[in-house]
Amino acid sequence: SHPGARRALERPPRVHWRRRGLALALCLPLPSPSSPPSGRRALRTVGGNRWRRASSLREKGVGDLISGPTVCVLMNRCRVAGGGTKPVGVKSIRAKARSHASERGSKSPLREAIEGRKYNAWLLDQFGVLHDGVHPYPAAIELIRHLAEDCGAKLVILSNSSRRSETTFSRLEGMGFKPEWFSGCVTSGDVAYHLLSLPPGQRDHSILSPEDPLWEDIQSADGSSPRQCLHFTWSSRGATDGFSGNIDLQGLNVVAVSDPAKAEFILCHGTEAISVEDSGTPRPVDSVETERLLEQCAQRSLPMLVANPDLVTVQGTALVPMPGSLARKYSKMTGSPLQSIHLLGKPSPVIYNLACKLHLQDVPRDAIVSVGDSLEHDIKGANQFGVDSVFISRGIHGKVLHGDGDGDGDDALDFVELDRLVSEYEARPTILADTFAI
């Protein structure tokens, strides 16, 4: 974007603004959803001399801002600063923020959306939003309780976990989240099971269009016999991440084979092992063997179904590779169009369609908001599905956007990096918050 805007964004005095508790917002004008920008054009659109003039926002409350195509990029979950007739810059925002905060208070847009009952239904990511994969976020527990008991909102877990949803609530309950607070759960593992358990020749067009190439890729040649797949799954991680049991293929119209020459497609539930014929125990594979197996599949241009499109996930303080990393590697090997790689979770609309079909049939899309910590999956998926979103900046992008701090020091949001990531992933959040808390 424009160098002047870049320099302004690079100057945020993080210590002073954060310690003084100033309210700050940068309101980025976005094109209409009918003609979304892409690539570098998107970066220019939200930067430089095209910052929205603060005067146009003076009389608007946060509720107006978060419901339109304008993205409110907020520092430290503070209010929007209004006033002035110049393009928004660091100094003008800082000056106007003081008077605006004193006049209107310092409620965050997330708090205002909740108190104003703007949304009737919340699609909630797990890792990085409710917990870190090991420990729950206490503030998230209280907010979930408030939304369910005090606001009467419908809460649906929408997770890129490759495991089915039966295991989700028992695990969340062990962390302090009561199952009765939630209306339901849909995981990308549920999507995989739903699609692969359909009777031969049957298609569910309510969650996936009739023209989608996935239907042909999972249909057997004679339309009746089970299809054979090379199945990547978990081994040791299943014993350490709070889940029990392996991910098997029972009840599905597929069988696992360990020889890529016999496989008709690839099914990715995990990254550590492959299922073996007539064996209940997966065989661990290292990165070298995994690459060799994928190369053999690429030579035959086999389609791939990805039951967890995430590249990484939060596991305590570490980031763990997810099946989406195999999909990215495989796409480079094949050089074929990405339509042969089927993502069965976020950002694909298929998981949103299934969640609404099962749990939110009576809720209009403008009353639904999706919460997540991944711009590439949670926020882009919400954009494509046509619902509002809340981006949690201290999740998987936390180190890039906030540095190595824990939220108590000089680690305020880096707007330059946020601008870069928004452009890179072409994902535009409606509301930004450090954590899922008010």
XYZ file of C-alpha atoms in Angstrom:
438
model
C 0.000 0.000 0.000
C 0.874 3.670 -0.034
C 4.251 4.350 1.647
C 2.801 7.223 3.673
C 0.167 4.948 5.165
C 2.795 2.304 5.773
C 4.988 4.742 7.665
C 2.004 5.844 9.734
C 1.172 2.274 10.616
C 4.761 1.476 11.438
C 4.835 4.276 14.004
C 2.209 3.082 16.500
C 3.806 3.812 19.920
C 2.662 0.498 21.296
C 3.709 1.145 24.884
C 2.093 4.553 25.191
C -1.174 3.771 23.423
C -1.642 0.512 25.236
C -0.784 1.823 28.680
C -2.986 4.838 28.325
C -5.880 2.636 27.252
C -6.652 4.732 24.180
C -9.479 3.693 21.888
C -8.267 3.185 18.342
C -9.657 1.997 15.069
C -8.662 1.981 11.450
C -11.663 1.652 9.180
C -10.691 0.058 5.930
C -12.999 0.582 2.924
C -13.655 -2.623 1.069
C -15.199 -3.161 -2.347
C -18.680 -4.471 -2.567
C -18.972 -8.252 -2.033
C -20.081 -8.637 -5.656
C -16.629 -7.705 -6.929
C -14.053 -8.676 -4.299
C -10.453 -7.637 -4.984
C -7.659 -10.113 -5.278
C -3.906 -10.212 -4.923
C -2.007 -6.939 -4.725
C -5.072 -5.027 -5.803
C -6.714 -5.995 -2.538
C -3.735 -4.648 -0.614
C -3.928 -1.321 -2.402
C -7.663 -1.122 -1.896
C -7.392 -1.233 1.874
C -4.281 0.931 2.158
C -2.699 4.224 1.247
C -4.766 7.250 0.284
C -7.966 5.256 0.280
C -8.395 5.094 4.049
C -11.985 5.987 4.890
C -12.340 9.545 6.147
C -13.135 9.567 9.838
C -15.753 12.312 9.327
C -17.982 9.830 7.508
C -17.980 7.629 10.605
C -18.545 10.324 13.215
C -22.249 9.733 13.692
C -22.105 5.954 13.340
C -22.031 3.501 16.191
C -20.038 0.310 16.129
C -23.155 -1.710 15.320
C -23.475 0.156 12.009
C -19.852 -0.392 11.145
C -19.640 -4.094 11.806
C -22.659 -4.959 9.692
C -21.476 -3.529 6.372
C -18.591 -4.131 3.973
C -16.300 -1.912 6.029
C -13.805 -3.831 8.139
C -13.135 -2.291 11.552
C -9.559 -3.108 12.465
C -9.404 -2.444 16.178
C -6.484 -2.132 18.539
C -6.788 -3.794 21.932
C -10.529 -4.337 21.309
C -11.380 -0.633 21.614
C -14.060 1.623 20.143
C -14.131 3.395 16.824
C -12.664 6.900 16.764
C -14.742 9.431 14.813
C -14.332 13.028 13.694
C -11.939 14.958 11.499
C -11.936 15.631 7.783
C -8.463 14.385 6.823
C -7.688 10.820 5.749
C -7.296 8.740 8.892
C -3.729 8.782 10.177
C -2.039 7.826 13.405
C -1.996 11.298 14.965
C -5.576 12.186 14.028
C -6.885 8.850 15.320
C -5.006 9.220 18.579
C -6.395 12.710 19.165
C -9.966 11.834 18.250
C -9.820 8.591 20.215
C -9.460 10.454 23.504
C -12.619 12.513 23.072
C -14.580 9.653 21.512
C -13.664 7.280 24.319
C -14.692 9.789 26.950
C -17.995 10.509 25.199
C -18.989 6.986 24.223
C -17.115 4.746 26.673
C -14.593 2.083 25.742
C -16.726 -0.969 24.905
C -15.335 -3.252 22.246
C -17.329 -4.016 19.075
C -17.505 -7.631 20.262
C -19.128 -6.538 23.517
C -21.518 -4.212 21.680
C -22.545 -6.974 19.275
C -23.277 -9.254 22.225
C -25.095 -6.676 24.336
C -27.095 -5.504 21.321
C -28.111 -9.120 20.522
C -26.919 -8.550 16.964
C -26.404 -12.266 16.336
C -28.746 -15.138 17.169
C -26.283 -17.874 16.252
C -22.530 -18.257 16.732
C -20.342 -20.679 14.754
C -17.368 -21.287 17.027
C -13.915 -22.590 16.238
C -12.262 -24.557 19.057
C -8.477 -24.349 18.986
C -7.238 -20.807 19.579
C -10.726 -19.567 20.493
C -12.065 -21.762 23.306
C -8.836 -23.506 24.294
C -5.212 -23.955 23.258
C -5.486 -27.682 22.641
C -4.477 -28.431 26.227
C -6.010 -25.825 28.527
C -9.265 -23.845 28.246
C -9.337 -20.056 28.129
C -11.217 -19.087 31.334
C -12.663 -15.904 29.795
C -14.032 -17.965 26.903
C -15.835 -20.288 29.326
C -17.612 -17.334 30.914
C -18.493 -15.779 27.565
C -19.943 -19.058 26.269
C -22.027 -19.359 29.438
C -23.251 -15.773 29.020
C -24.203 -16.263 25.362
C -26.067 -19.497 26.082
C -27.770 -18.763 29.396
C -28.196 -14.988 29.430
C -28.581 -14.223 25.710
C -30.279 -17.426 24.564
C -27.997 -17.640 21.518
C -27.546 -20.807 19.503
C -23.926 -21.927 19.762
C -22.564 -24.424 17.253
C -19.000 -25.716 17.263
C -17.611 -25.552 13.723
C -14.270 -27.267 13.738
C -11.732 -28.488 11.227
C -11.054 -31.466 13.458
C -10.815 -34.647 11.410
C -12.537 -36.560 14.214
C -16.307 -36.816 14.378
C -18.257 -34.583 16.719
C -19.155 -37.291 19.261
C -15.769 -36.819 20.907
C -15.987 -33.025 20.962
C -18.359 -32.357 23.837
C -16.837 -34.893 26.217
C -13.492 -33.210 25.699
C -14.924 -29.696 26.098
C -16.803 -30.775 29.221
C -13.520 -31.871 30.732
C -12.267 -28.338 30.158
C -15.239 -26.682 31.868
C -17.639 -26.080 28.940
C -21.080 -27.548 29.667
C -22.529 -29.560 26.740
C -25.978 -28.001 27.292
C -24.575 -24.605 26.326
C -24.213 -25.773 22.724
C -26.874 -26.486 20.105
C -24.590 -28.832 18.216
C -21.244 -29.452 16.590
C -20.059 -30.119 13.054
C -16.483 -31.077 12.276
C -14.767 -31.623 8.970
C -14.594 -35.256 10.075
C -18.411 -35.218 10.145
C -18.450 -33.873 6.593
C -16.117 -36.653 5.432
C -18.262 -39.284 7.134
C -21.492 -37.840 5.730
C -20.217 -37.801 2.157
C -18.472 -41.173 2.212
C -21.328 -42.987 3.973
C -23.900 -42.082 1.330
C -25.266 -45.133 -0.512
C -23.685 -45.773 -3.923
C -24.957 -43.312 -6.493
C -26.647 -41.025 -3.936
C -25.670 -37.356 -3.635
C -26.627 -34.713 -1.099
C -27.110 -31.539 -3.111
C -28.209 -29.599 -0.033
C -24.588 -29.288 1.071
C -22.705 -29.597 -2.225
C -23.757 -28.567 -5.723
C -24.554 -31.259 -8.316
C -21.712 -29.993 -10.522
C -19.025 -30.355 -7.866
C -16.286 -32.738 -9.138
C -16.105 -34.432 -5.735
C -19.152 -36.539 -6.572
C -17.362 -38.186 -9.491
C -14.164 -38.604 -7.473
C -15.870 -40.635 -4.727
C -18.120 -42.640 -7.059
C -16.903 -46.158 -7.839
C -16.572 -47.280 -11.443
C -19.504 -49.691 -11.241
C -21.475 -47.454 -8.887
C -21.818 -50.130 -6.218
C -18.551 -51.505 -4.803
C -16.604 -49.624 -2.118
C -13.806 -47.391 -3.373
C -10.212 -47.983 -2.321
C -8.247 -45.160 -0.736
C -4.824 -44.430 0.672
C -5.756 -43.270 4.174
C -3.502 -40.896 6.140
C -4.431 -40.803 9.817
C -3.058 -40.195 13.318
C -0.977 -42.469 15.534
C 0.732 -41.013 18.613
C -1.219 -37.740 18.567
C -4.447 -39.580 19.233
C -3.050 -40.709 22.560
C -1.901 -37.259 23.643
C -4.499 -34.769 22.395
C -7.370 -35.798 24.649
C -9.082 -38.122 22.156
C -9.368 -41.878 22.375
C -9.329 -44.495 19.655
C -8.156 -44.437 16.068
C -10.009 -42.859 13.170
C -11.342 -45.894 11.347
C -13.375 -46.222 8.160
C -16.189 -48.355 9.555
C -19.572 -47.451 8.120
C -18.067 -45.770 5.082
C -18.333 -46.840 1.467
C -14.522 -47.056 1.225
C -11.731 -49.453 2.159
C -8.121 -48.611 2.943
C -5.156 -49.851 0.939
C -1.497 -49.170 1.712
C -0.312 -49.443 -1.904
C -0.849 -46.217 -3.902
C -1.036 -48.296 -7.090
C -4.308 -49.795 -5.841
C -5.834 -46.584 -4.493
C -8.570 -44.647 -6.282
C -8.232 -41.539 -4.139
C -6.417 -40.214 -1.049
C -8.222 -39.575 2.240
C -6.435 -37.385 4.795
C -7.578 -37.530 8.429
C -4.083 -37.091 9.879
C -0.410 -36.801 9.000
C 1.395 -39.425 11.115
C 0.353 -42.843 9.793
C -1.514 -44.787 7.126
C -4.258 -47.370 7.586
C -3.294 -50.907 6.656
C -5.553 -53.540 5.087
C -7.179 -55.889 7.625
C -5.473 -54.176 10.546
C -6.918 -52.040 13.303
C -3.579 -50.385 13.998
C -2.275 -47.663 11.653
C 1.343 -47.907 10.507
C 3.419 -44.812 11.369
C 5.121 -43.077 8.439
C 7.801 -40.412 8.569
C 8.044 -37.338 6.341
C 10.238 -39.131 3.789
C 7.812 -42.018 3.301
C 4.856 -39.643 3.282
C 6.425 -37.677 0.433
C 7.190 -40.882 -1.467
C 3.582 -42.081 -1.134
C 2.235 -38.719 -2.273
C 4.582 -38.689 -5.262
C 3.282 -42.093 -6.355
C -0.271 -40.830 -6.064
C 0.624 -37.654 -7.959
C 1.966 -39.701 -10.846
C -1.526 -41.173 -11.208
C -3.264 -37.807 -10.576
C -5.405 -39.284 -7.811
C -7.955 -36.952 -6.222
C -7.516 -36.083 -2.543
C -10.158 -35.596 0.175
C -8.924 -33.556 3.136
C -10.859 -34.150 6.367
C -8.930 -31.354 8.097
C -7.894 -28.457 5.825
C -5.897 -26.684 8.573
C -2.180 -26.309 7.923
C -1.338 -26.192 11.640
C -3.198 -26.150 14.925
C -2.454 -24.840 18.397
C -1.214 -27.464 20.869
C -0.340 -25.645 24.075
C 2.420 -23.262 23.001
C 3.364 -25.268 19.883
C 1.953 -25.443 16.357
C 1.278 -28.978 15.082
C 1.117 -29.823 11.322
C -2.360 -30.736 10.103
C -3.628 -32.595 6.987
C -3.962 -29.322 5.098
C -0.167 -29.304 4.911
C -0.335 -32.588 2.957
C -2.850 -31.023 0.577
C -0.568 -28.069 -0.070
C 2.392 -30.354 -0.695
C 0.331 -32.599 -2.980
C -0.950 -29.678 -5.048
C 2.642 -28.680 -5.809
C 3.493 -32.235 -6.813
C 0.578 -32.750 -9.176
C 0.554 -29.337 -10.785
C -3.095 -30.093 -11.475
C -6.075 -27.807 -10.840
C -7.064 -27.574 -7.201
C -10.528 -28.970 -7.940
C -8.949 -32.435 -7.592
C -8.157 -31.605 -3.946
C -11.379 -31.447 -1.951
C -11.321 -29.534 1.339
C -14.092 -30.901 3.554
C -13.832 -28.193 6.218
C -13.356 -24.448 6.467
C -13.080 -22.439 4.227
C -15.217 -24.689 2.010
C -18.946 -23.846 2.148
C -19.733 -27.562 2.516
C -19.130 -27.550 6.292
C -21.200 -24.375 6.769
C -24.029 -25.874 4.702
C -24.039 -29.038 6.809
C -23.972 -27.051 10.075
C -26.948 -24.922 9.015
C -28.823 -27.946 7.700
C -28.435 -29.792 11.000
C -28.608 -27.004 13.588
C -29.518 -23.577 12.179
C -32.279 -24.133 9.628
C -34.428 -21.297 10.996
C -31.641 -18.689 11.354
C -31.039 -16.170 8.526
C -27.441 -15.611 7.525
C -27.390 -11.986 8.631
C -28.040 -13.231 12.188
C -25.083 -15.660 12.125
C -21.496 -14.831 13.049
C -18.474 -17.113 12.756
C -15.581 -16.909 15.246
C -12.084 -18.166 14.532
C -8.353 -17.511 14.698
C -7.382 -18.440 11.123
C -7.741 -15.845 8.385
C -7.239 -18.499 5.712
C -9.908 -20.868 7.053
C -12.287 -19.272 9.575
C -12.509 -15.743 8.203
C -12.238 -16.550 4.500
C -14.807 -19.320 4.983
C -17.220 -16.894 6.632
C -16.684 -14.401 3.784
C -17.450 -17.046 1.155
C -20.513 -18.288 3.035
C -21.844 -14.755 3.461
C -21.856 -14.360 7.251
C -20.107 -11.921 9.603
C -16.954 -12.973 11.405
C -14.882 -12.349 14.528
C -11.122 -12.755 14.076
C -9.165 -13.757 17.204
C -5.728 -12.263 16.649
C -3.868 -14.124 19.414
C -4.495 -17.581 17.907
C -2.332 -19.159 15.220
C -1.362 -15.712 13.890
C -0.493 -14.517 17.393
C 3.295 -14.486 17.090
C 3.159 -12.654 13.768
C 0.600 -10.094 14.888
C 1.602 -9.635 18.531
C 5.159 -10.922 18.868
C 6.150 -13.342 21.607
C 4.328 -11.574 24.445
C 1.537 -13.055 26.518
C -0.805 -10.088 26.303
C 0.414 -8.287 29.413
C 3.280 -6.299 27.925
C 4.245 -4.281 24.908
C 2.767 -6.602 22.280
C -0.057 -4.603 20.729
C -1.411 -5.555 17.335
C 0.955 -5.030 14.400
C -1.239 -3.345 11.775
C 1.368 -3.671 9.041
C 1.356 -7.449 9.410
C -2.426 -7.522 9.667
C -2.711 -5.562 6.421
C -0.330 -8.014 4.745
C -2.196 -11.108 5.991
C -5.619 -9.738 5.059
C -4.315 -9.191 1.539
C -2.496 -12.523 1.334
C -5.524 -14.595 2.325
C -8.152 -12.257 0.839
C -10.033 -12.618 4.114
C -11.862 -9.659 5.647
C -12.986 -9.964 9.290
C -15.987 -8.020 10.527
C -14.760 -7.709 14.117
C -11.256 -8.053 15.507
C -10.522 -9.145 19.084
C -7.373 -10.245 20.880
C -9.213 -13.123 22.557
C -12.764 -14.429 22.739
C -13.658 -12.380 25.790
C -15.452 -9.162 26.757
